[in-house]
Short mmCIF file of C-alpha atoms and ligand atoms in Angstrom, two decimals:
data_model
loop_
_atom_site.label_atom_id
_atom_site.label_comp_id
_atom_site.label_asym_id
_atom_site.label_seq_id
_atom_site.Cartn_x
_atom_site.Cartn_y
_atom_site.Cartn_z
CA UNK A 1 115.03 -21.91 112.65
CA UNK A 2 112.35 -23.78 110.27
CA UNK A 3 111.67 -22.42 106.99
CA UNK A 4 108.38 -23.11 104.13
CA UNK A 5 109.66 -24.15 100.89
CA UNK A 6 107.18 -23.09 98.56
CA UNK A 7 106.81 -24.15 94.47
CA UNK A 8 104.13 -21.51 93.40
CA UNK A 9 101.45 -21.89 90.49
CA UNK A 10 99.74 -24.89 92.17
CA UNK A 11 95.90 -24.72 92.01
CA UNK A 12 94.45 -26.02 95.48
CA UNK A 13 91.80 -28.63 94.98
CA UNK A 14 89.92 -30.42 97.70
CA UNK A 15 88.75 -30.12 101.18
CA UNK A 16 90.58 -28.61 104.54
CA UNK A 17 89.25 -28.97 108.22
CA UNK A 18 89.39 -25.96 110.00
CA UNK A 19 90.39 -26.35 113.87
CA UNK A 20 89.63 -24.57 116.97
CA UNK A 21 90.01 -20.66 117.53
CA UNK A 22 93.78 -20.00 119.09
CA UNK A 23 91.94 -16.66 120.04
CA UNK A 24 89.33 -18.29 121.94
CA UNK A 25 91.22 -21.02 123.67
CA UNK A 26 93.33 -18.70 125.19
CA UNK A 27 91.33 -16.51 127.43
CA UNK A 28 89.02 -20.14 128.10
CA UNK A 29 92.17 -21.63 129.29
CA UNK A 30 92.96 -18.74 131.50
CA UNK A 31 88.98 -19.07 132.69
CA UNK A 32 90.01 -22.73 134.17
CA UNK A 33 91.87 -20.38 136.88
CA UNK A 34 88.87 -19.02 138.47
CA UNK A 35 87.58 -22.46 140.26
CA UNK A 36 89.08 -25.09 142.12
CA UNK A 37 87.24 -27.63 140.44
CA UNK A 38 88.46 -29.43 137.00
CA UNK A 39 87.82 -27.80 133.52
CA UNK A 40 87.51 -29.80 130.37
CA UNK A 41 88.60 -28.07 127.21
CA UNK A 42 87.96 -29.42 123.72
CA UNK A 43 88.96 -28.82 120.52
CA UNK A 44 92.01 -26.42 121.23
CA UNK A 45 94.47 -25.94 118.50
CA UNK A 46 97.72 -27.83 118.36
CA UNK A 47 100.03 -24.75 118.33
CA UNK A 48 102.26 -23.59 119.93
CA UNK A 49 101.00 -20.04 122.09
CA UNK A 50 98.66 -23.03 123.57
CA UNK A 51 101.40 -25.00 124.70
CA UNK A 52 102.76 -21.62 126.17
CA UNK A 53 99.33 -20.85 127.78
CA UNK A 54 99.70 -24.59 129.30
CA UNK A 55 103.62 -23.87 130.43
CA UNK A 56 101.99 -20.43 131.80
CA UNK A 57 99.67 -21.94 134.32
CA UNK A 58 101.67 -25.05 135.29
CA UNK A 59 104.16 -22.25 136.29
CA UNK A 60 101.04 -20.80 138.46
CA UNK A 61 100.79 -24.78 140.21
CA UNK A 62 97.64 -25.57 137.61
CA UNK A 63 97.22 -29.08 136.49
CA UNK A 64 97.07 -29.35 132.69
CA UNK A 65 96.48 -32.26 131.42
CA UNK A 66 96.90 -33.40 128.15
CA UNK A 67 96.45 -37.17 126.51
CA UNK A 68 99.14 -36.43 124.14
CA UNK A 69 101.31 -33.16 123.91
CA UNK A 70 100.33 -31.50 121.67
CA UNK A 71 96.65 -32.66 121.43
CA UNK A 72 93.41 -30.86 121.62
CA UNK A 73 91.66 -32.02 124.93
CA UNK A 74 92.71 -30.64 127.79
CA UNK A 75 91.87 -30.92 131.23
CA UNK A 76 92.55 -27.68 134.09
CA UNK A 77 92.51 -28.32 137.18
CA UNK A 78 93.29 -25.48 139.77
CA UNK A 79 92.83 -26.53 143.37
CA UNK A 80 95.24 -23.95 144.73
CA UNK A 81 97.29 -21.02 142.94
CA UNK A 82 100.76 -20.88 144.81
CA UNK A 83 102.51 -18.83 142.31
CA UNK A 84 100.03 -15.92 140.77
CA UNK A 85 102.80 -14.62 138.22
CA UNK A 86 103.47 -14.49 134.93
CA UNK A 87 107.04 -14.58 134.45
CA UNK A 88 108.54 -12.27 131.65
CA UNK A 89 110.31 -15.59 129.71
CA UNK A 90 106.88 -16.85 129.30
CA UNK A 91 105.44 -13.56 128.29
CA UNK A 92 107.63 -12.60 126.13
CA UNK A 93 107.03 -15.30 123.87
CA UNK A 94 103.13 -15.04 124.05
CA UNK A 95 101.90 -11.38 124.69
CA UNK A 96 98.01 -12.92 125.74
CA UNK A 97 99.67 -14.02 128.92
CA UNK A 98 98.22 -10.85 129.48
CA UNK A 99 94.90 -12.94 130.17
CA UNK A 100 95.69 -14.60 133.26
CA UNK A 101 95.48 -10.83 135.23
CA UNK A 102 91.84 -11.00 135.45
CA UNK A 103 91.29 -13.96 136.69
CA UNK A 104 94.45 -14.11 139.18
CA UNK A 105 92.62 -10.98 140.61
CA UNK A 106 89.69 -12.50 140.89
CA UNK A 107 90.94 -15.58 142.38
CA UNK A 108 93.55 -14.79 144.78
CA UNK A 109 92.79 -10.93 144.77
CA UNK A 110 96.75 -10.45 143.74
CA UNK A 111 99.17 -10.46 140.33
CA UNK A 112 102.21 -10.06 139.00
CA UNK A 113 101.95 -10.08 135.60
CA UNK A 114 104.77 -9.33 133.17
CA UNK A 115 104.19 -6.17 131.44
CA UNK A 116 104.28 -7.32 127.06
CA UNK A 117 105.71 -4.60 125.87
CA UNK A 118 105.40 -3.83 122.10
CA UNK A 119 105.85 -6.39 119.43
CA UNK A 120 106.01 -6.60 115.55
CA UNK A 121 102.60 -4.61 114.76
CA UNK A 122 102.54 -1.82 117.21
CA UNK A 123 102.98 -0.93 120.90
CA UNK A 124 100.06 -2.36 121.89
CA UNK A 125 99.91 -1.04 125.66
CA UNK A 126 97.39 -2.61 128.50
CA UNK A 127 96.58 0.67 129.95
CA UNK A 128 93.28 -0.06 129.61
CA UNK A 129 93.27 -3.33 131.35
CA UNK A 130 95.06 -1.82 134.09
CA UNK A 131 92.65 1.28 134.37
CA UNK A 132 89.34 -1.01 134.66
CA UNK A 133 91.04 -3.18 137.06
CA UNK A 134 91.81 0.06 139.23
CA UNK A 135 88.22 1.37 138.65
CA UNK A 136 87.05 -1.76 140.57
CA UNK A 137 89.09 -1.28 143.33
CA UNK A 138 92.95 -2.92 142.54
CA UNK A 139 95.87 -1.15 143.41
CA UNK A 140 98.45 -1.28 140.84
CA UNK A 141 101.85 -0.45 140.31
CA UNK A 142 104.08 -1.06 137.62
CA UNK A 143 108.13 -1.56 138.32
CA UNK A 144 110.90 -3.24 136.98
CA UNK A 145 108.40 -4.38 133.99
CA UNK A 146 105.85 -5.48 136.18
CA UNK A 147 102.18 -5.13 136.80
CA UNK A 148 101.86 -5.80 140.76
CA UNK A 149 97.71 -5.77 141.34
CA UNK A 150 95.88 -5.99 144.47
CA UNK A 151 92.45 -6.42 144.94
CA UNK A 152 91.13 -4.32 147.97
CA UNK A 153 91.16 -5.27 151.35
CA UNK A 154 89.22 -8.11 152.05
CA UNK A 155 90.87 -9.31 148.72
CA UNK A 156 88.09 -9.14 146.26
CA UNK A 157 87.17 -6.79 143.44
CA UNK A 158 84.43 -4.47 143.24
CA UNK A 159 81.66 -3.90 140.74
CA UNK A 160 82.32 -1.01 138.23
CA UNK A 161 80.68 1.10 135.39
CA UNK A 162 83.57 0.96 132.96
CA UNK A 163 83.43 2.61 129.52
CA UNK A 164 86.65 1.12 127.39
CA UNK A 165 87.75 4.59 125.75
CA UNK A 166 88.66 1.74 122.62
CA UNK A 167 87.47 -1.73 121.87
CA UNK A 168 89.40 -4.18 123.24
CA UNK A 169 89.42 -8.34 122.86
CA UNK A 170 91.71 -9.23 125.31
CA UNK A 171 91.23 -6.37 127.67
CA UNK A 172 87.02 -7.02 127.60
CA UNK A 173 88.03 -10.62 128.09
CA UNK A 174 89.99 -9.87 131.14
CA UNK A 175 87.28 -7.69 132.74
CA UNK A 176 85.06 -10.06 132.31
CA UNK A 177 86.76 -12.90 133.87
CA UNK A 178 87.75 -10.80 136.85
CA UNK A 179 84.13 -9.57 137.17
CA UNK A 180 82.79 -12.72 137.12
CA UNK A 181 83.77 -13.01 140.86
CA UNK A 182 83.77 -9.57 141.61
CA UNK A 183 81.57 -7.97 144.09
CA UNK A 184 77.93 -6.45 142.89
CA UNK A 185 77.49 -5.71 139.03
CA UNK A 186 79.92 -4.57 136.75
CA UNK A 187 78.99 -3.07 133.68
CA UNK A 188 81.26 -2.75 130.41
CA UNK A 189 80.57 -0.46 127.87
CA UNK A 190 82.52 -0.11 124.39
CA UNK A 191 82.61 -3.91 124.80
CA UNK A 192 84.52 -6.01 121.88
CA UNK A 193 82.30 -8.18 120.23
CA UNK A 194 84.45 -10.38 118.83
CA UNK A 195 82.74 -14.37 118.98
CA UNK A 196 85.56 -15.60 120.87
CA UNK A 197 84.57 -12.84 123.36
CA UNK A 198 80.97 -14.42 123.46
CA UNK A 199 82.71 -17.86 123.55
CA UNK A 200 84.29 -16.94 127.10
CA UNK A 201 81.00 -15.70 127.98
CA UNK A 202 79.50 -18.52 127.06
CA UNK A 203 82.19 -20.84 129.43
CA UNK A 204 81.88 -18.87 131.88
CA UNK A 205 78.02 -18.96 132.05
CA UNK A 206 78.49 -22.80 132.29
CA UNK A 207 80.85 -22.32 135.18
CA UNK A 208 78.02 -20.55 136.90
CA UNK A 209 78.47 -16.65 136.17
CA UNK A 210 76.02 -14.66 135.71
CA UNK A 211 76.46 -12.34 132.31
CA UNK A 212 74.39 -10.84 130.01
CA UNK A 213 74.72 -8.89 126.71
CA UNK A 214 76.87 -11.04 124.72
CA UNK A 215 77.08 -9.92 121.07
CA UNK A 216 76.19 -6.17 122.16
CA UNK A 217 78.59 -3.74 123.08
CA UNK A 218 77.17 -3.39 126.65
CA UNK A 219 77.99 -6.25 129.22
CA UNK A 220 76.60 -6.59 132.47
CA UNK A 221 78.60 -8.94 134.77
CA UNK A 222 76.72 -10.13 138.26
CA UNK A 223 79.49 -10.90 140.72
CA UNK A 224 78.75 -14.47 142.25
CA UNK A 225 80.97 -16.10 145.26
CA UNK A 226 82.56 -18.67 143.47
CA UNK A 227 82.51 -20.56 140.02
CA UNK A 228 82.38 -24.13 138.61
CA UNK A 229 84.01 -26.55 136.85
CA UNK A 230 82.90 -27.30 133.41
CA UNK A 231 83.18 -28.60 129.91
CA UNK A 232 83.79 -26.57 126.84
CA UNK A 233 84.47 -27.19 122.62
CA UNK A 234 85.99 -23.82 121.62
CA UNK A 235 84.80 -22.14 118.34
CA UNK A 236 86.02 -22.58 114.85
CA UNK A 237 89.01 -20.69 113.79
CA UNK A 238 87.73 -18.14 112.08
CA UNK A 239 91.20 -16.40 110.42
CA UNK A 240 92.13 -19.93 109.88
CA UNK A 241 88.93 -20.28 107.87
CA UNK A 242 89.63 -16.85 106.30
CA UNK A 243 92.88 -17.71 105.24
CA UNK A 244 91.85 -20.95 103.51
CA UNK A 245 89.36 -18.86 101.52
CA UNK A 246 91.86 -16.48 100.44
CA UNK A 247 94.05 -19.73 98.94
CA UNK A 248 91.35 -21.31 96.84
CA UNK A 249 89.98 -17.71 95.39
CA UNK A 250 94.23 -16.51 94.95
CA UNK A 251 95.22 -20.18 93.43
CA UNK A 252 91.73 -20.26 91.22
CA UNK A 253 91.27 -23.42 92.78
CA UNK A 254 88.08 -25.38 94.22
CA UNK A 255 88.29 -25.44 98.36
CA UNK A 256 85.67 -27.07 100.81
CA UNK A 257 86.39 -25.99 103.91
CA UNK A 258 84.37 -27.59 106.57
CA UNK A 259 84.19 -27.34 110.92
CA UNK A 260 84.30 -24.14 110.38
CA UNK A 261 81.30 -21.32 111.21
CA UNK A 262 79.89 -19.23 108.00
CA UNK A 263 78.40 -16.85 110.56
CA UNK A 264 81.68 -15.71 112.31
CA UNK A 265 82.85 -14.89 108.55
CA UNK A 266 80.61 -12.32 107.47
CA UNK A 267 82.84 -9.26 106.54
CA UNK A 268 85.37 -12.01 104.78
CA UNK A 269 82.92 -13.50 102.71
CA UNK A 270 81.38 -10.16 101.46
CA UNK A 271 85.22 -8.97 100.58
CA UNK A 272 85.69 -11.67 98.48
CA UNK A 273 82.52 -11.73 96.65
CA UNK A 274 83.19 -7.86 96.01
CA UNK A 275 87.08 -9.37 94.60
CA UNK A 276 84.40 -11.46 92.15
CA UNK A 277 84.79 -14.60 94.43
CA UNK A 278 81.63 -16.55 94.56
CA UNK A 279 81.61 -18.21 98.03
CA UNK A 280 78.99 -20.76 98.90
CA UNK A 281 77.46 -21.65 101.78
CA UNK A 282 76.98 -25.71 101.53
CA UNK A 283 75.46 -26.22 105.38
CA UNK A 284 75.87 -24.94 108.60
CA UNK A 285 79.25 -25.59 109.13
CA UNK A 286 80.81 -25.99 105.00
CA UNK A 287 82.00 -23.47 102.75
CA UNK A 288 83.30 -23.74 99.28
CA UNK A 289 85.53 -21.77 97.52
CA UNK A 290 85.75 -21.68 93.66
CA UNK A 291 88.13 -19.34 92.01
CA UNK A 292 87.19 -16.12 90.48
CA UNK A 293 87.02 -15.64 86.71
CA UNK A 294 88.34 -12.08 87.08
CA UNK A 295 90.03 -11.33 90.17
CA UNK A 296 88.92 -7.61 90.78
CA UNK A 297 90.55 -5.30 93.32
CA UNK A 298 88.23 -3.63 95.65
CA UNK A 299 89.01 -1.37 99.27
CA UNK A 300 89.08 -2.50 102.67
CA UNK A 301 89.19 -1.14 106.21
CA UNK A 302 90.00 -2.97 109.05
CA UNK A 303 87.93 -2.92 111.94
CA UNK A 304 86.37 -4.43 115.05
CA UNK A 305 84.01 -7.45 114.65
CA UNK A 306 81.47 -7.53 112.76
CA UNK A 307 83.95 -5.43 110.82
CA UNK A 308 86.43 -7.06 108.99
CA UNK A 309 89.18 -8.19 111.21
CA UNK A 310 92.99 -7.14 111.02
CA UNK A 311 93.99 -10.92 111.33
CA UNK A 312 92.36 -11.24 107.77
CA UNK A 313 94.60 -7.53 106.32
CA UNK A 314 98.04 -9.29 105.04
CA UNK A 315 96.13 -12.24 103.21
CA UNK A 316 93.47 -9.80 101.67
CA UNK A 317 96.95 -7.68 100.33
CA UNK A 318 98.51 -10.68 98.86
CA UNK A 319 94.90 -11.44 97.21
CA UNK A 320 94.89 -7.74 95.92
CA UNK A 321 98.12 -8.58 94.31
CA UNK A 322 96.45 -11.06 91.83
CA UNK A 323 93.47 -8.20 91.30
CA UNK A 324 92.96 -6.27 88.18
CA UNK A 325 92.81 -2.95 89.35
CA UNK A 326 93.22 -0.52 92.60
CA UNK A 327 92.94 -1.78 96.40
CA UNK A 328 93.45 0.57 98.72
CA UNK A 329 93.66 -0.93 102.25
CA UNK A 330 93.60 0.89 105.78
CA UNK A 331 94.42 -0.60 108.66
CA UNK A 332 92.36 0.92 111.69
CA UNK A 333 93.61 -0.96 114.52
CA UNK A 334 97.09 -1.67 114.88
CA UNK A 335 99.42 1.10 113.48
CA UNK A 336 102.33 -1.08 112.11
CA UNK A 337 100.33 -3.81 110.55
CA UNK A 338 102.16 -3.39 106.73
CA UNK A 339 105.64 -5.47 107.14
CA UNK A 340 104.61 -8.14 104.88
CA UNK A 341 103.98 -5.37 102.45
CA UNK A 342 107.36 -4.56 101.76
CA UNK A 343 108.60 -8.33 101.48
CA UNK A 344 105.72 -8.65 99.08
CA UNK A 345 107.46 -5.59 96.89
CA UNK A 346 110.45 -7.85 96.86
CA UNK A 347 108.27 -10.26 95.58
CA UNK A 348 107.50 -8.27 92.95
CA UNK A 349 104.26 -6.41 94.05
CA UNK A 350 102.84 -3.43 93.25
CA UNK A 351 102.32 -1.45 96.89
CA UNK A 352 102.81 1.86 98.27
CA UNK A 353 102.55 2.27 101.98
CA UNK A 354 101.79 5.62 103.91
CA UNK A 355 100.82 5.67 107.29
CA UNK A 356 97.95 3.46 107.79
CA UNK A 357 96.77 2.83 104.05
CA UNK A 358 98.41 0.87 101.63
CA UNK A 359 97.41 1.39 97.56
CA UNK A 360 97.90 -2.52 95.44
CA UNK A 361 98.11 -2.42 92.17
CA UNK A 362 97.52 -5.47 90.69
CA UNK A 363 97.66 -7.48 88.59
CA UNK A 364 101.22 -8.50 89.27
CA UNK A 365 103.36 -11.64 88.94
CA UNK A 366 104.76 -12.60 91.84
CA UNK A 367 108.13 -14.15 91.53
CA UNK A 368 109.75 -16.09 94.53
CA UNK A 369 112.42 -14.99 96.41
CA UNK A 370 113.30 -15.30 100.34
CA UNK A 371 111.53 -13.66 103.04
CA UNK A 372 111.06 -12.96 105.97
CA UNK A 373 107.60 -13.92 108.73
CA UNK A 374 107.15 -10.76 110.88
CA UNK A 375 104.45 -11.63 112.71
CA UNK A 376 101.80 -14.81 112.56
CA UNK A 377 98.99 -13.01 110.02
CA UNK A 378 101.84 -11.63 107.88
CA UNK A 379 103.66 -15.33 108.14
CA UNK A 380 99.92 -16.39 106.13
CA UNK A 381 99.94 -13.69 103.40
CA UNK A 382 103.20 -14.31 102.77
CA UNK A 383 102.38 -17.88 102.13
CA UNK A 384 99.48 -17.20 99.90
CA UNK A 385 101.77 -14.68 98.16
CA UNK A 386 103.90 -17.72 97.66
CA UNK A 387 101.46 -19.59 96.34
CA UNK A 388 101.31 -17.78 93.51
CA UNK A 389 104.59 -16.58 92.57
CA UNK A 390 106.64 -18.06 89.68
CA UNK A 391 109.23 -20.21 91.46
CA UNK A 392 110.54 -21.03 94.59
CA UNK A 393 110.00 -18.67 97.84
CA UNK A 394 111.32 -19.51 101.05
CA UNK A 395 109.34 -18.18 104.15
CA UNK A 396 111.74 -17.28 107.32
CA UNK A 397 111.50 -16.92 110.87
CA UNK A 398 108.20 -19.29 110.38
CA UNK A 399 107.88 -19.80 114.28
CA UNK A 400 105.69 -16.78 113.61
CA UNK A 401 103.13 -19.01 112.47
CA UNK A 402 103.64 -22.03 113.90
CA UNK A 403 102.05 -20.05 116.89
CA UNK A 404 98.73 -19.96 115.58
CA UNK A 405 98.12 -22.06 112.39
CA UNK A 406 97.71 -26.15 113.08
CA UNK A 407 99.02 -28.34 111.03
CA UNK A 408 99.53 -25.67 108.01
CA UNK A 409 101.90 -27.08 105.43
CA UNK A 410 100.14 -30.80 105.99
CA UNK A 411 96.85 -28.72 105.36
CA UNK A 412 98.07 -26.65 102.25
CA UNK A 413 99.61 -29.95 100.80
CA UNK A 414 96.72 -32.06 101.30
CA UNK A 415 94.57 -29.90 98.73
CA UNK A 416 97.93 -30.03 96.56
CA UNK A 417 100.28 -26.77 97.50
CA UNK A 418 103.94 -27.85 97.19
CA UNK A 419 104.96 -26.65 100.70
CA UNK A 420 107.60 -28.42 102.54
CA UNK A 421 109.19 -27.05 106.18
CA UNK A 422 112.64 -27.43 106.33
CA UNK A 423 113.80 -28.10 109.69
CA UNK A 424 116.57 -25.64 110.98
CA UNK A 425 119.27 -25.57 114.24
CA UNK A 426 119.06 -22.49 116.78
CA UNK A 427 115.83 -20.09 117.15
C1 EPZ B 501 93.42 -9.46 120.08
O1 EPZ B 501 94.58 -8.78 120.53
C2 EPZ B 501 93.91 -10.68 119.34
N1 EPZ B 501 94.68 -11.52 120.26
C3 EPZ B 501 94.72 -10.25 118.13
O2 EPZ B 501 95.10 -11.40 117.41
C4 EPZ B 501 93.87 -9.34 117.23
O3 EPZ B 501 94.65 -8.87 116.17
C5 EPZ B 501 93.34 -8.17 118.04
O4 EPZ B 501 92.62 -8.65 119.22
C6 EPZ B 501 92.39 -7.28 117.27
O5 EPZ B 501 91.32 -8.02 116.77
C7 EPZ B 501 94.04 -12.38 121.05
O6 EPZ B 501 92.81 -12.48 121.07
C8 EPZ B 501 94.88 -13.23 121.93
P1 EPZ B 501 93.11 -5.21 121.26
P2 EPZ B 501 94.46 -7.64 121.65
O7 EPZ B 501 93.34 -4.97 122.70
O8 EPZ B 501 93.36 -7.96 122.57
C9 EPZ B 501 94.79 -0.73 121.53
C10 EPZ B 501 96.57 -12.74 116.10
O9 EPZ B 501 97.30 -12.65 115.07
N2 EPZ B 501 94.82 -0.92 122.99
O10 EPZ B 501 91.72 -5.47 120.80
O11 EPZ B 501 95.83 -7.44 122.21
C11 EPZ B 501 95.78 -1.65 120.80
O12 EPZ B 501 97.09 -1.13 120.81
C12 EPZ B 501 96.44 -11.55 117.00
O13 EPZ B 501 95.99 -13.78 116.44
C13 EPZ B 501 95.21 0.12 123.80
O14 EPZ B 501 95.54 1.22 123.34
O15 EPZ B 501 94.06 -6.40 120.77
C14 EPZ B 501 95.16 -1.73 119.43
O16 EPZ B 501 95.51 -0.61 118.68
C15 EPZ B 501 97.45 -10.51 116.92
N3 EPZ B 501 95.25 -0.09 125.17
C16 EPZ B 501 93.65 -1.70 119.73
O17 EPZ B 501 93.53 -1.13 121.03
C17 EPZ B 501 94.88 -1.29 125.72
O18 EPZ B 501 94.94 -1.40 126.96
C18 EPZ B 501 92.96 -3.05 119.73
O19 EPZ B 501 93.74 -4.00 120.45
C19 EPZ B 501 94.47 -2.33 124.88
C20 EPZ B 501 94.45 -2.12 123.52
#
């Protein structure tokens, strides 16, 4: 298993692209299943849930094609799907497998889908997936930790008035895909809002669906026969982005960050200007970063977009770490989003967890130690953490992030972090 060798007290000087948005390339990937003709991807991420994504419909008798592995243009090509699974090795690994049901359904009018089970930050069920998919018509059972769908007879889904009883991404993302083809109008209410929601959308309208609402919470999805091949350049990364901030404003240090998109980064940017964090918006696609004079702790609730976003919690605690003051943090979305917390105690932190808030009292020098990646946003505030602790820290179980950061120590050493990865035997 790798591991991040980390020398803290660096200050981070210079500029950092930011690549495309893991969370959008996914469910556009899973899009290329819904048309026989060829679908030409841009700017997806070189990590490594997108090589499972690309494993994931090869498995399904997809063509992906790639001009070097990993790389970021892709081209899908889906003439026929022989195999409409998702098999559980492939799952397990990468729980947005989950976002090849909607389209499968839409396509072929049957699934068998894995069922993800829980992971590292909560249960996180798809009984909401599942329940839309019913409301327009599939039949679905789940057994021996499968989903088995089936669209009605005739084999294609049916136009629905859904109302999500929560926001969710992937489940909105799957609805809409399997609309796209449905028959008559669907309409989604509680919609997620998220922009790599509206990217799909927006692929999707190019493949010749007809959509509107994008950006609202209300959807309405115009069933059409059959969809297109297009071309698409995925989004910005916009927790990559996020992240980056966090290490110029918790090193003090002087970040540009550029292909990235100020817009998608609203609730971010006001955070850190509340933490005394000047950010500044050099052009429509450049930030820059200068460090604080006082880092000042403020609160912060996680919440659905245009809130700020859970994938942006672990690295705001680490930053609240370095804060003079109180920051009391509560996580509204996932229910067991605070496992970094307690290897950034053992770092030397000041935080008490209970329930779904978390109280940092800061400041407090970090010193470095070994720990331990949980999951891929905690992997990141653990790395800002070490950053900024006195000595060495060594980050484990770093597959975590290699799953949706690119290029991550080369980026944090090119603006002058002393990160190395250590290469290890066995997973
Ligand atoms: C997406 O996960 C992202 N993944 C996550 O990114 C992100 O943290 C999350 O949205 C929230 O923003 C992808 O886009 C691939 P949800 P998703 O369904 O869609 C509950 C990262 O680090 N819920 O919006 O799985 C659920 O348990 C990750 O890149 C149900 O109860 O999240 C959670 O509490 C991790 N039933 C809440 O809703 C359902 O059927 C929101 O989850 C579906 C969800």
């Amino acid at each position: 298993m790798d591991k991040f060798l980390i020398k803290g007290g660096k200050t981070l000087r210079g500029t950092v692209a930011i690549s495309g948005a893991k969370n959008s390339a996914l469910p556009v990937m899973a899009a290329a299943l819904l048309t026989a003709e060829p679908v030409t991807l841009h700017n997806i991420p070189k990590v490594r849930d997108l090589i499972t994504m690309s494993k994931l419909l090869a498995f399904m008798d997809a063509k992906v094609s790639v001009t070097e592995v990993p790389a970021s243009d892709y081209v899908i090509e889906a003439p026929s799907l022989n195999h409409a699974e998702a098999p559980y090795e492939l799952v397990k690994t990468m729980r947005a497998s989950i976002l090849t049901l909607g389209p499968l359904m839409a396509r072929v009018g049957v699934a068998r889908v894995s069922l993800p089970g829980g992971c590292a930050i909560g249960a996180r069920p798809v009984d909401l997936h599942l329940k839309a998919l019913e409301q327009m018509g599939a039949e679905i059972i789940t057994s021996h930790g499968y989903i088995e769908a089936r669209a009605p007879k005739g084999g294609r889904l049916k136009g629905a008035h859904i109302v999500f009883e929560k926001i969710t991404v992937t489940g909105t993302e799957n609805i809409l895909m399997a609309a796209a083809l449905a028959e008559g109008e669907t309409v989604l209410e509680h919609a997620a809002r998220e922009p790599e929601v509206t990217d799909l959308i927006v692929m999707l309208r190019k493949m010749g669906a007809q959509i509107s609402g994008d950006g609202s919470s209300t959807l309405r999805i115009r069933g059409v026969q059959r969809l297109g091949g297009t071309e698409h350049t995925v989004i910005p990364d916009r927790i990559e982005a996020g992240t980056f901030l966090v290490a110029g404003a918790i090193t003090g240090g002087d970040l540009t960050i550029t292909h990235c998109e100020p817009e998608h980064l609203g609730a971010v940017i006001a955070k850190l200007g509340q933490a005394g964090v000047p950010i500044e918006t050099v052009n429509k696609t450049t930030l820059r970063v200068r460090g604080a004079k006082k880092l000042v702790g403020s609160d912060m609730t996680t919440e659905e977009y245009p809130g700020f976003a859970t994938d942006m919690q672990a690295q705001f605690m680490a930053l609240a770490t370095q804060a003079e003051g109180t920051s009391a943090i509560t996580e509204k979305i996932f229910e067991n989003r605070y496992l970094h917390a307690s290897e950034m105690m053992r770092m030397g932190a000041n935080i008490s967890v209970e329930g779904r808030r978390a109280v940092v009292h800061g400041p407090t020098q970090l010193s470095g130690t070994t720990v331990q990646a949980s999951d891929l946003r905690a992997s990141a505030g653990l790395v800002l953490a070490g950053l900024v602790a006195g000595g060495e820290t060594t980050i484990e179980r770093v597959y975590h992030i290699d799953r949706g950061y690119e290029g991550i120590v080369e980026k944090l050493r090119g603006v002058g972090a002393d990160i190395e990865r250590v290469h290890g035997s066995g997973s």
